[in-house]
Short mmCIF file of C-alpha atoms in Angstrom, two decimals:
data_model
loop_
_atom_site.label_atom_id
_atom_site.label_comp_id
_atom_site.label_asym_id
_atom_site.label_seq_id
_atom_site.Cartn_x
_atom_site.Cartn_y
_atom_site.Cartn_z
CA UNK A 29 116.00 91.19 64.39
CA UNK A 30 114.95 94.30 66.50
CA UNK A 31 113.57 95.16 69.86
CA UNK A 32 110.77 95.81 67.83
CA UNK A 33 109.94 91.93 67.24
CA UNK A 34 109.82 91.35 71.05
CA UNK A 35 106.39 92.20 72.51
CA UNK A 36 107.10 91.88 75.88
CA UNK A 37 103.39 92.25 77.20
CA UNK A 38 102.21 89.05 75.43
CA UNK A 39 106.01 87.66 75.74
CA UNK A 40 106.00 86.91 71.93
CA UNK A 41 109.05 87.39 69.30
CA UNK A 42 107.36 88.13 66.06
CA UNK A 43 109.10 88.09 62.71
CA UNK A 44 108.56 87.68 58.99
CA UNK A 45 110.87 85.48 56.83
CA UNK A 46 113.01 86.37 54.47
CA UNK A 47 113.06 83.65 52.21
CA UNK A 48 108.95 83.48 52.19
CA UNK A 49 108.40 87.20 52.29
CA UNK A 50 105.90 87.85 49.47
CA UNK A 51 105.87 84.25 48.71
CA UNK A 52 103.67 82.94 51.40
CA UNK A 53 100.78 84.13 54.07
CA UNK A 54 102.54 82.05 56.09
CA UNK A 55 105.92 83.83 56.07
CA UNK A 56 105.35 85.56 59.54
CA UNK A 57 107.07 83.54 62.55
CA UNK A 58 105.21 83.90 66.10
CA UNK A 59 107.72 82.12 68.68
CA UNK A 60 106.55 82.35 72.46
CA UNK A 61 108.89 83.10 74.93
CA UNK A 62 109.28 83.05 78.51
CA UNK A 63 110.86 84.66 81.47
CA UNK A 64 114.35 83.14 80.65
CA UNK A 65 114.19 84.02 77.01
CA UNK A 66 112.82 87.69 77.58
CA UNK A 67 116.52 87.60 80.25
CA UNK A 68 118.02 86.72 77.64
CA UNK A 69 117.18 89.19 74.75
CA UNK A 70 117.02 92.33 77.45
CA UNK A 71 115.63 95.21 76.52
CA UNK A 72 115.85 98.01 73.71
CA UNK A 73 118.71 99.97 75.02
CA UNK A 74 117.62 103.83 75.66
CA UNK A 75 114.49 102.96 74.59
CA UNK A 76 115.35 102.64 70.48
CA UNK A 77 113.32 99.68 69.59
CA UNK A 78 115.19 99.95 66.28
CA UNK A 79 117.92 98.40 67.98
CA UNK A 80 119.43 95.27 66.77
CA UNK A 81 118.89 92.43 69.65
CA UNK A 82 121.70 90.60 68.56
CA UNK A 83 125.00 92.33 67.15
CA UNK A 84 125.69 88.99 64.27
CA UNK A 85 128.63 89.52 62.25
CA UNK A 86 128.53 88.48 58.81
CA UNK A 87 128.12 84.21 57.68
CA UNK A 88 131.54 83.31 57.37
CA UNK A 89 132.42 85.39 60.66
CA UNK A 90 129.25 83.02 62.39
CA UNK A 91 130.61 80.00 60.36
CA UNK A 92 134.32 80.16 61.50
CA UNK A 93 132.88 80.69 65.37
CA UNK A 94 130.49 77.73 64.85
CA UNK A 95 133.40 75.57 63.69
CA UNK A 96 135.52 77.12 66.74
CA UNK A 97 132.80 75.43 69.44
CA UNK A 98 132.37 72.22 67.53
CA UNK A 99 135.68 71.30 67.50
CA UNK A 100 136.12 72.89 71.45
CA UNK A 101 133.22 70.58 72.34
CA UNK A 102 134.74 67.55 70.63
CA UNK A 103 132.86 67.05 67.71
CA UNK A 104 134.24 65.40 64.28
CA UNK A 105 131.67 66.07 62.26
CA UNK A 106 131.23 69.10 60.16
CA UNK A 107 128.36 71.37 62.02
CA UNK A 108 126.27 73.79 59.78
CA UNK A 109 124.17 76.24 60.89
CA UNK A 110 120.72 74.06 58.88
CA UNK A 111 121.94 71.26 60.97
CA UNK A 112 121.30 73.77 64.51
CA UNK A 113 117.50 74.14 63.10
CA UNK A 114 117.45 70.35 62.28
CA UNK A 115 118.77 69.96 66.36
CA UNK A 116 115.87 71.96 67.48
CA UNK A 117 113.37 70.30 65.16
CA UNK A 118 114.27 66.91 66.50
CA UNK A 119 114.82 67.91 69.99
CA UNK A 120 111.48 69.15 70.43
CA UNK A 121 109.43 66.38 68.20
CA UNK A 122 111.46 63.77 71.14
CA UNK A 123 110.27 65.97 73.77
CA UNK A 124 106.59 65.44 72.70
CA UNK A 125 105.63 68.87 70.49
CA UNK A 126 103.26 68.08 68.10
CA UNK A 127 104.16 68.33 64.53
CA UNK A 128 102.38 71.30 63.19
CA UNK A 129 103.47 73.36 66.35
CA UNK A 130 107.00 72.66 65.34
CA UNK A 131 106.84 73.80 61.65
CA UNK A 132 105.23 76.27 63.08
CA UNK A 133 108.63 77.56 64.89
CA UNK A 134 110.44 76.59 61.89
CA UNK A 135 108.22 78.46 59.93
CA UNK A 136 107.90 76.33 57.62
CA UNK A 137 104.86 76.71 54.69
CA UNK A 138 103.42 73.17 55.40
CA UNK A 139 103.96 70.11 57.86
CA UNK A 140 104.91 68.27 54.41
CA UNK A 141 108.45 70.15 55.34
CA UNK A 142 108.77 69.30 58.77
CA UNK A 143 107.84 65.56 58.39
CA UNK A 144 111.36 65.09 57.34
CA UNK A 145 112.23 64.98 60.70
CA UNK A 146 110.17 62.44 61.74
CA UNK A 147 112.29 59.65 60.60
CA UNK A 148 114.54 60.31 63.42
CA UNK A 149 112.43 60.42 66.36
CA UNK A 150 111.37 56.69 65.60
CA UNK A 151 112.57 55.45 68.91
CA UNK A 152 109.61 57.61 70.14
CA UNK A 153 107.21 54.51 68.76
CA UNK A 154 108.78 52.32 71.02
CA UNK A 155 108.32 54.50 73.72
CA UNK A 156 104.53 54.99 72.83
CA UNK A 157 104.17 50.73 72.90
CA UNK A 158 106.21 50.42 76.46
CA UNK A 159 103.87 53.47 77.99
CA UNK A 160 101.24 50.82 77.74
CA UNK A 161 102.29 48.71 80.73
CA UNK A 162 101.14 45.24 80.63
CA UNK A 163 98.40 43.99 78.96
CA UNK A 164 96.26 40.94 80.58
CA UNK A 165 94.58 38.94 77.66
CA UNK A 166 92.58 35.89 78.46
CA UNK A 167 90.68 33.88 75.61
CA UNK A 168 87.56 33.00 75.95
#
């Protein structure tokens, strides 16, 4: 990913897919951002909006630091890189995004994807029922 994703009048990061790419209209990935997230990325140094925004080594180099901060934070379970994308997924489905915004950001082809996610923000449902407050029922 380049400088040249980042349009930074609109504060959007634009991208296409490289698993979709020629496989789906839908392959292109529009992610707002905001003023943290445009402090985080910078901006193209001297200009060359060629520039790589983040200088990733190769997988295994990603995968060994990945398995560095899991086991730093205290984590026994084995962390994958999928299961960071099925973190955000779920984080943002509990925080109230709607469905289609999220495969959206996933970029996924349809919502038929993303529903696998669902099944873990089922606590939500009781949430939904105890927003109701109490409910005053008298027969006639």
């Amino acid at each position: 990913m380049t400088f040249r994703n980042v349009d930074y009048t609109t504060k959007t990061l634009k991208f296409q897919q490289q698993k979709t790419k020629g496989h789906s209209s839908r392959s292109w990935v529009i992610v707002p951002l905001n003023d943290n997230l445009i402090k985080l990325l910078g901006y193209p140094p001297d200009d060359n909006y060629d520039a790589r925004i983040f200088d990733v080594p190769t997988y295994n180099c990603c995968s060994a630091h990945l398995k560095k901060w899991v086991k730093a934070s205290g984590i026994k379970k084995k962390i994958t890189w999928h299961c960071g994308r099925h973190s955000f997924a779920v984080n943002v489905l509990s925080k109230g995004a709607n469905i289609k915004t999220v495969s959206s950001l996933l970029g996924h082809t349809s919502v038929r994807m993303t529903e696998r996610y669902l099944h873990v923000v089922d606590s939500l449902k009781q949430d939904a029922i105890d927003s109701l407050g109490e409910i005053n029922y008298t027969p006639m």
